[in-house]
mmCIF file of C-alpha atoms in Angstrom:
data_model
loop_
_atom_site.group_PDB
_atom_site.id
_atom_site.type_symbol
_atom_site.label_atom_id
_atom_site.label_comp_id
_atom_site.label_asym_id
_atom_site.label_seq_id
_atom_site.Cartn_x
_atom_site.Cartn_y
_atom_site.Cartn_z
ATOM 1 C CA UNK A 1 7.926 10.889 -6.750
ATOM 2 C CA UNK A 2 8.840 11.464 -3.278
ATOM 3 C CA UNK A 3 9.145 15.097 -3.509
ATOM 4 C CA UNK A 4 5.696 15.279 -5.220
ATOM 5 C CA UNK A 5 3.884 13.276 -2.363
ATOM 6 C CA UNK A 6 5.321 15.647 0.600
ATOM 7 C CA UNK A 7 5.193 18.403 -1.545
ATOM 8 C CA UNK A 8 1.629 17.956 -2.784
ATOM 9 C CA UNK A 9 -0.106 15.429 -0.671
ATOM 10 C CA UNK A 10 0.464 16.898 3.163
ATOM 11 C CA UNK A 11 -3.051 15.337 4.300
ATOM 12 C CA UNK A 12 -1.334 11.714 3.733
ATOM 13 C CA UNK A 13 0.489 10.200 6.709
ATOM 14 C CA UNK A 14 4.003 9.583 5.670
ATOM 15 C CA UNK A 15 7.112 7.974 7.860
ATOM 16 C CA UNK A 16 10.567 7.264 7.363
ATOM 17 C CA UNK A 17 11.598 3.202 8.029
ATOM 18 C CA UNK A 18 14.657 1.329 7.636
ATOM 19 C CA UNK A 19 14.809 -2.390 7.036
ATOM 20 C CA UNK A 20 12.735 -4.230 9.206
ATOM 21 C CA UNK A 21 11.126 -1.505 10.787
ATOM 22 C CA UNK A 22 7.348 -1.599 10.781
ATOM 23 C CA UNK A 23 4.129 1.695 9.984
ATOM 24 C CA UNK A 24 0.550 0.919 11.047
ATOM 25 C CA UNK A 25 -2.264 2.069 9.437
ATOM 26 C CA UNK A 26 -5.895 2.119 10.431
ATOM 27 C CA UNK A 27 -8.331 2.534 8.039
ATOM 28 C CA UNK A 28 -11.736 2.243 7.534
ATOM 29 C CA UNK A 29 -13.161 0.011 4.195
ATOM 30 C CA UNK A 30 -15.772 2.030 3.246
ATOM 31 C CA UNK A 31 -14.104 5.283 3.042
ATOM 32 C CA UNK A 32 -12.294 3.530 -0.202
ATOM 33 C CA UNK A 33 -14.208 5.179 -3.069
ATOM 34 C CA UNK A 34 -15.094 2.473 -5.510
ATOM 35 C CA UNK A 35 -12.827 0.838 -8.066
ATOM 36 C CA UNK A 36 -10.931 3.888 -7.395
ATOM 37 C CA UNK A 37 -7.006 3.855 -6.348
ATOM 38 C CA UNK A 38 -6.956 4.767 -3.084
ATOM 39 C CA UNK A 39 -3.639 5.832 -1.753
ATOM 40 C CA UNK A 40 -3.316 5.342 2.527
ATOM 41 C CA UNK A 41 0.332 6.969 2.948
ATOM 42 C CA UNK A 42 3.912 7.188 1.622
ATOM 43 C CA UNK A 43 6.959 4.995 3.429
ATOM 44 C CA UNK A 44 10.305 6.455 2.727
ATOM 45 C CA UNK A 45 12.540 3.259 2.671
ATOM 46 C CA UNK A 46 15.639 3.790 3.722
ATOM 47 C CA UNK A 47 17.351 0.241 4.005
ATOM 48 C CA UNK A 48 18.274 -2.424 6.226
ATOM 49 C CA UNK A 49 22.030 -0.756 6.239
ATOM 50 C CA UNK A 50 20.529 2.957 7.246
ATOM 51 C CA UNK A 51 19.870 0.904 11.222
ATOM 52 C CA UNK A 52 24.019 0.229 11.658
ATOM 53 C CA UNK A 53 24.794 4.045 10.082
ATOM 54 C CA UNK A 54 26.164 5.822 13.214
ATOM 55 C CA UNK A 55 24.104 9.098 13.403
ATOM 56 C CA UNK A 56 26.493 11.602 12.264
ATOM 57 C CA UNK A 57 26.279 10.107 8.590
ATOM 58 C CA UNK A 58 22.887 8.831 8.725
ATOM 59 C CA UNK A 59 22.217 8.543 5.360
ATOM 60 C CA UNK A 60 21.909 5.020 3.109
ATOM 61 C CA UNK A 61 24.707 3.997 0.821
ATOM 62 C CA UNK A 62 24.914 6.231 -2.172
ATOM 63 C CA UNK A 63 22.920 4.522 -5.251
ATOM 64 C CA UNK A 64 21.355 2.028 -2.464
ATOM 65 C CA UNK A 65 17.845 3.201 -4.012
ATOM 66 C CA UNK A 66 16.430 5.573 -6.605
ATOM 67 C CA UNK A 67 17.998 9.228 -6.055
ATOM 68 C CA UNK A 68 15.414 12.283 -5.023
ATOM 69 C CA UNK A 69 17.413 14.808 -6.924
ATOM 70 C CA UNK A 70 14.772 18.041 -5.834
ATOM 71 C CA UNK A 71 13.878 17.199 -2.625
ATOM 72 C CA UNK A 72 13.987 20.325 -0.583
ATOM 73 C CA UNK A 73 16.605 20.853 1.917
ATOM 74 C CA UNK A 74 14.049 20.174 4.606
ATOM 75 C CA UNK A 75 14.099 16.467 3.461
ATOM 76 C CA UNK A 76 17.857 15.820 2.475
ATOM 77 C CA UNK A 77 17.981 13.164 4.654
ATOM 78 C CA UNK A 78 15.773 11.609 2.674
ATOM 79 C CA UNK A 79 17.509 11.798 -0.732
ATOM 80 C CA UNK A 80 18.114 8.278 -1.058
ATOM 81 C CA UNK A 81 15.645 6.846 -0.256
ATOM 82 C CA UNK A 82 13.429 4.692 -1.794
ATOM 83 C CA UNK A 83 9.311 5.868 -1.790
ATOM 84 C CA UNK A 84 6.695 3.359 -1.123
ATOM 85 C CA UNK A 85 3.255 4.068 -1.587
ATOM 86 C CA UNK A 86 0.587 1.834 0.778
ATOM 87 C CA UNK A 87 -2.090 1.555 -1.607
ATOM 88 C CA UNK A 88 -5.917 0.018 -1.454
ATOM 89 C CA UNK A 89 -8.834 -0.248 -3.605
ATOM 90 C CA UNK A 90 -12.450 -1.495 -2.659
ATOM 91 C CA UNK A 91 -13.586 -3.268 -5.766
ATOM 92 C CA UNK A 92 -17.395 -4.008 -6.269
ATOM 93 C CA UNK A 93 -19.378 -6.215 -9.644
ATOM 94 C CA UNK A 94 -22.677 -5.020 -10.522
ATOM 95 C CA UNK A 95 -24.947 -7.826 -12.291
ATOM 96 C CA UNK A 96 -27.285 -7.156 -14.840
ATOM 97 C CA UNK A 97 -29.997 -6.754 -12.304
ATOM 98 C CA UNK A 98 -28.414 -4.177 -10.151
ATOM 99 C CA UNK A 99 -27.943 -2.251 -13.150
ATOM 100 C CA UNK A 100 -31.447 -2.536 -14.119
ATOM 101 C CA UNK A 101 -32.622 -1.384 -10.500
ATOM 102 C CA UNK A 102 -29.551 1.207 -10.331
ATOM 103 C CA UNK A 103 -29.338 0.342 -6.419
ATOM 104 C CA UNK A 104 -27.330 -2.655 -4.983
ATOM 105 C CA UNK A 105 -28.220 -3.154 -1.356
ATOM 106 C CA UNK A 106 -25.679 -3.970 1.426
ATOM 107 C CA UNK A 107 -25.810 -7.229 1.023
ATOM 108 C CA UNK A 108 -25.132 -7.794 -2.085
ATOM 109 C CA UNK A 109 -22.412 -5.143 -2.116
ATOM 110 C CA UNK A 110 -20.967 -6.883 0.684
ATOM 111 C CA UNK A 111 -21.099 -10.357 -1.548
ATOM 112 C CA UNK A 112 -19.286 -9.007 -4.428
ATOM 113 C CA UNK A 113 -16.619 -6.526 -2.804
ATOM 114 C CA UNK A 114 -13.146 -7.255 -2.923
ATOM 115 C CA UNK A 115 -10.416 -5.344 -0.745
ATOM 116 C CA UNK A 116 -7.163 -4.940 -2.459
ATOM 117 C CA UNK A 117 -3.998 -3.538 -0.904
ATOM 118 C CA UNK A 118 -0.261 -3.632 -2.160
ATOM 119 C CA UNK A 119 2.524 -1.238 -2.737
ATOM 120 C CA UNK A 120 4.042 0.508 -5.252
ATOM 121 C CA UNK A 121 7.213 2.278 -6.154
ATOM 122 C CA UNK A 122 8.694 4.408 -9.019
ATOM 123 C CA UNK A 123 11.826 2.486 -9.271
ATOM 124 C CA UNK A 124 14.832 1.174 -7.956
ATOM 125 C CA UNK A 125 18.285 -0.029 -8.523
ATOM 126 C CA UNK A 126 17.030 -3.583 -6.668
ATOM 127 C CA UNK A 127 14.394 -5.915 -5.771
ATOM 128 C CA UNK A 128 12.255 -4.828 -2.859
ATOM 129 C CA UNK A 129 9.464 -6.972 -0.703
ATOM 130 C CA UNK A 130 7.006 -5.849 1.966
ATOM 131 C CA UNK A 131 5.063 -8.066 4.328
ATOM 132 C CA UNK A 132 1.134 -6.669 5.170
ATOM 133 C CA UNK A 133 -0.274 -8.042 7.703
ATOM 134 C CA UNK A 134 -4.295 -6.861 8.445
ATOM 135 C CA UNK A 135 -5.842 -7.279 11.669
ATOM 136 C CA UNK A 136 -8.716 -6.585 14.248
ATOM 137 C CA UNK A 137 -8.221 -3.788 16.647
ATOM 138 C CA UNK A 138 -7.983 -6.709 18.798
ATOM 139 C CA UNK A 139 -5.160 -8.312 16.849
ATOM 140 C CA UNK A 140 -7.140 -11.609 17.219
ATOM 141 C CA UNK A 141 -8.050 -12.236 13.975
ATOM 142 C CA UNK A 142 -5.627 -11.846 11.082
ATOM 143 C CA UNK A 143 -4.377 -12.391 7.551
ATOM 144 C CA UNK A 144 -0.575 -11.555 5.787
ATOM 145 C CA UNK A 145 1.591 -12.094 3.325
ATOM 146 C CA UNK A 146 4.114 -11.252 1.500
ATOM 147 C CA UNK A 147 4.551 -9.347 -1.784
ATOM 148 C CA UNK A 148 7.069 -7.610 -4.032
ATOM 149 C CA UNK A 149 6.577 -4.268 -4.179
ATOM 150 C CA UNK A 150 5.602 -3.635 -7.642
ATOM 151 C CA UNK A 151 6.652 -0.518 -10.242
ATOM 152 C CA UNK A 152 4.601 0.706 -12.625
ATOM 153 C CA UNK A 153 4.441 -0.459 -16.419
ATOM 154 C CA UNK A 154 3.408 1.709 -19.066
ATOM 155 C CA UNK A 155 2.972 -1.087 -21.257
ATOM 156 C CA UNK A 156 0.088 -2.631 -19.210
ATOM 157 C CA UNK A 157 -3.672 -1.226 -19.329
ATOM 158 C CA UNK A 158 -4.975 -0.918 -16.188
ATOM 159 C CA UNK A 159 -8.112 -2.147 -15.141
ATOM 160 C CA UNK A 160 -10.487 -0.412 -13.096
ATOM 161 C CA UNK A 161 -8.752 2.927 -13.730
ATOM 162 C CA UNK A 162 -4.804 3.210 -12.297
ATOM 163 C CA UNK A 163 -4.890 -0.825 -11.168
ATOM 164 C CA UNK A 164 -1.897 -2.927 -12.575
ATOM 165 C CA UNK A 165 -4.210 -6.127 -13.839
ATOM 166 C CA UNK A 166 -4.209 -6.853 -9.723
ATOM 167 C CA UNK A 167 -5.891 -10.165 -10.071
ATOM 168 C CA UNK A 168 -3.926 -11.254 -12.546
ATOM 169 C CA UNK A 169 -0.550 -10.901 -10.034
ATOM 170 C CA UNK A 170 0.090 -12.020 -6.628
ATOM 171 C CA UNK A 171 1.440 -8.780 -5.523
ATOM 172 C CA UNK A 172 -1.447 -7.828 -3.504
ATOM 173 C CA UNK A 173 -3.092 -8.895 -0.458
ATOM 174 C CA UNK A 174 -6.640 -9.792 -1.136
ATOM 175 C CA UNK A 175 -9.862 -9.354 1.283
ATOM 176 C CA UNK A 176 -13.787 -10.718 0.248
ATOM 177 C CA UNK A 177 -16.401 -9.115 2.282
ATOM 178 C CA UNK A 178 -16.625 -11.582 4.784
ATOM 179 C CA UNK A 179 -13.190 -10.565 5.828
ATOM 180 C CA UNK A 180 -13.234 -6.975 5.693
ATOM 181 C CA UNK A 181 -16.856 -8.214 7.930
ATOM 182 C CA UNK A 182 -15.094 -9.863 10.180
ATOM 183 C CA UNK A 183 -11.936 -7.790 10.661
ATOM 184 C CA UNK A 184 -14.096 -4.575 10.969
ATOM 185 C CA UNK A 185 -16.497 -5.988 13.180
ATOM 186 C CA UNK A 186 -19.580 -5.424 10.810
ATOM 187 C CA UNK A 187 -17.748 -1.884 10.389
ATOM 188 C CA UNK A 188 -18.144 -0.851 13.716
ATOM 189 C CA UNK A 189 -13.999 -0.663 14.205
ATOM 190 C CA UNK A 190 -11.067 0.278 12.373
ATOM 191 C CA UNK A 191 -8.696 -2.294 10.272
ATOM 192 C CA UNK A 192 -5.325 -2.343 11.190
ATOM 193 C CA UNK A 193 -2.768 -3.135 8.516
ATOM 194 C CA UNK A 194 0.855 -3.685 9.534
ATOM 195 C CA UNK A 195 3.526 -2.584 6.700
ATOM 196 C CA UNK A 196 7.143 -3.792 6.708
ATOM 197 C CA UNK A 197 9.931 -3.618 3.686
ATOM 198 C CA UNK A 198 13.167 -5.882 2.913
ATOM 199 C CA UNK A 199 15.616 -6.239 0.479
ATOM 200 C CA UNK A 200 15.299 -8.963 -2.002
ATOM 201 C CA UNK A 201 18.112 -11.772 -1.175
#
């Protein structure tokens, strides 16, 4: 999964953190296609014990996290470590008379959109959590919380189209449009979100 991501996806913004480190984002809401997956970057976890490793080893305990067997020697640094991927989807309802019309103006798009963001992960040998945290450029207005970082689950139909049943889970971090108003400043500035991983207990 890793390999695939910074192999294949070189536009996304991708960083390597240990435990308790923290990425920022900045996005903007309405470059989210609709109901669509949208994927913001890639976190390479390394783990709270990869901070104490003295630099000549620096490398996670073996079997700490899933194992990136073909990751190019450019990125053996990285072949324990765990890949997060900082996800978001913009999620709009059409009513019967928006479908009639075929247009839904901006404020009734803004009445029925819901941001989602949360993370996701291929697998691992242990629990993993991540704390987002959205703000204002400003940092004066803000909402956070904590999630586990889900995996995926073939056995679960996804709904809208490669979306784990999101509102039926607290793994997320959830936005209406009067958030994504306010934090964005009526879309006039960027939304910051902060990412940070731990071990489970």
């Amino acid at each position: 999964m890793l390999q695939h991501f910074l192999n294949d996806h070189p536009e996304l913004p991708f960083i390597s953190i240990n435990g308790r480190e923290t990425m920022v984002f900045r996005f903007e809401e309405a470059s989210f296609p609709p109901n669509t997956p949208y994927c913001l970057g890639v976190l390479a976890y390394g783990g709270r014990e990869a901070a104490s490793l003295s630099a000549a080893t620096n490398q996670p305990h073996a079997g700490y996290t899933m194992s990136n067997l073909f990751l190019s020697t450019h990125y053996e640094a990285l072949r324990h470590h765990l890949p997060v991927l900082v996800m978001g989807c913009r999620l709009t309802s059409l009513d019967v008379s928006t479908e009639d019309t075929g247009e839904l103006h901006a404020e009734e798009e803004q009445a029925t959109m819901l941001l989602l963001l949360w993370l996701l992960t291929a697998g691992a040998s242990k629990s993993h959590w991540g704390y987002l945290s959205v703000s204002n450029t400003s940092a004066n207005q803000r909402r956070r919380t904590f999630v586990k970082i889900r995996e995926p689950n073939p056995d679960v139909y996804c709904w809208p189209s490669g979306i784990e049943n999101p509102l039926m889970d607290w793994n997320y971090l959830r936005l209406n449009g009067a958030e994504v108003d306010l934090l964005s400043n009526h879309g006039a500035s960027l939304i910051r979100l902060e990412v940070m991983i731990e071990d489970s207990p």
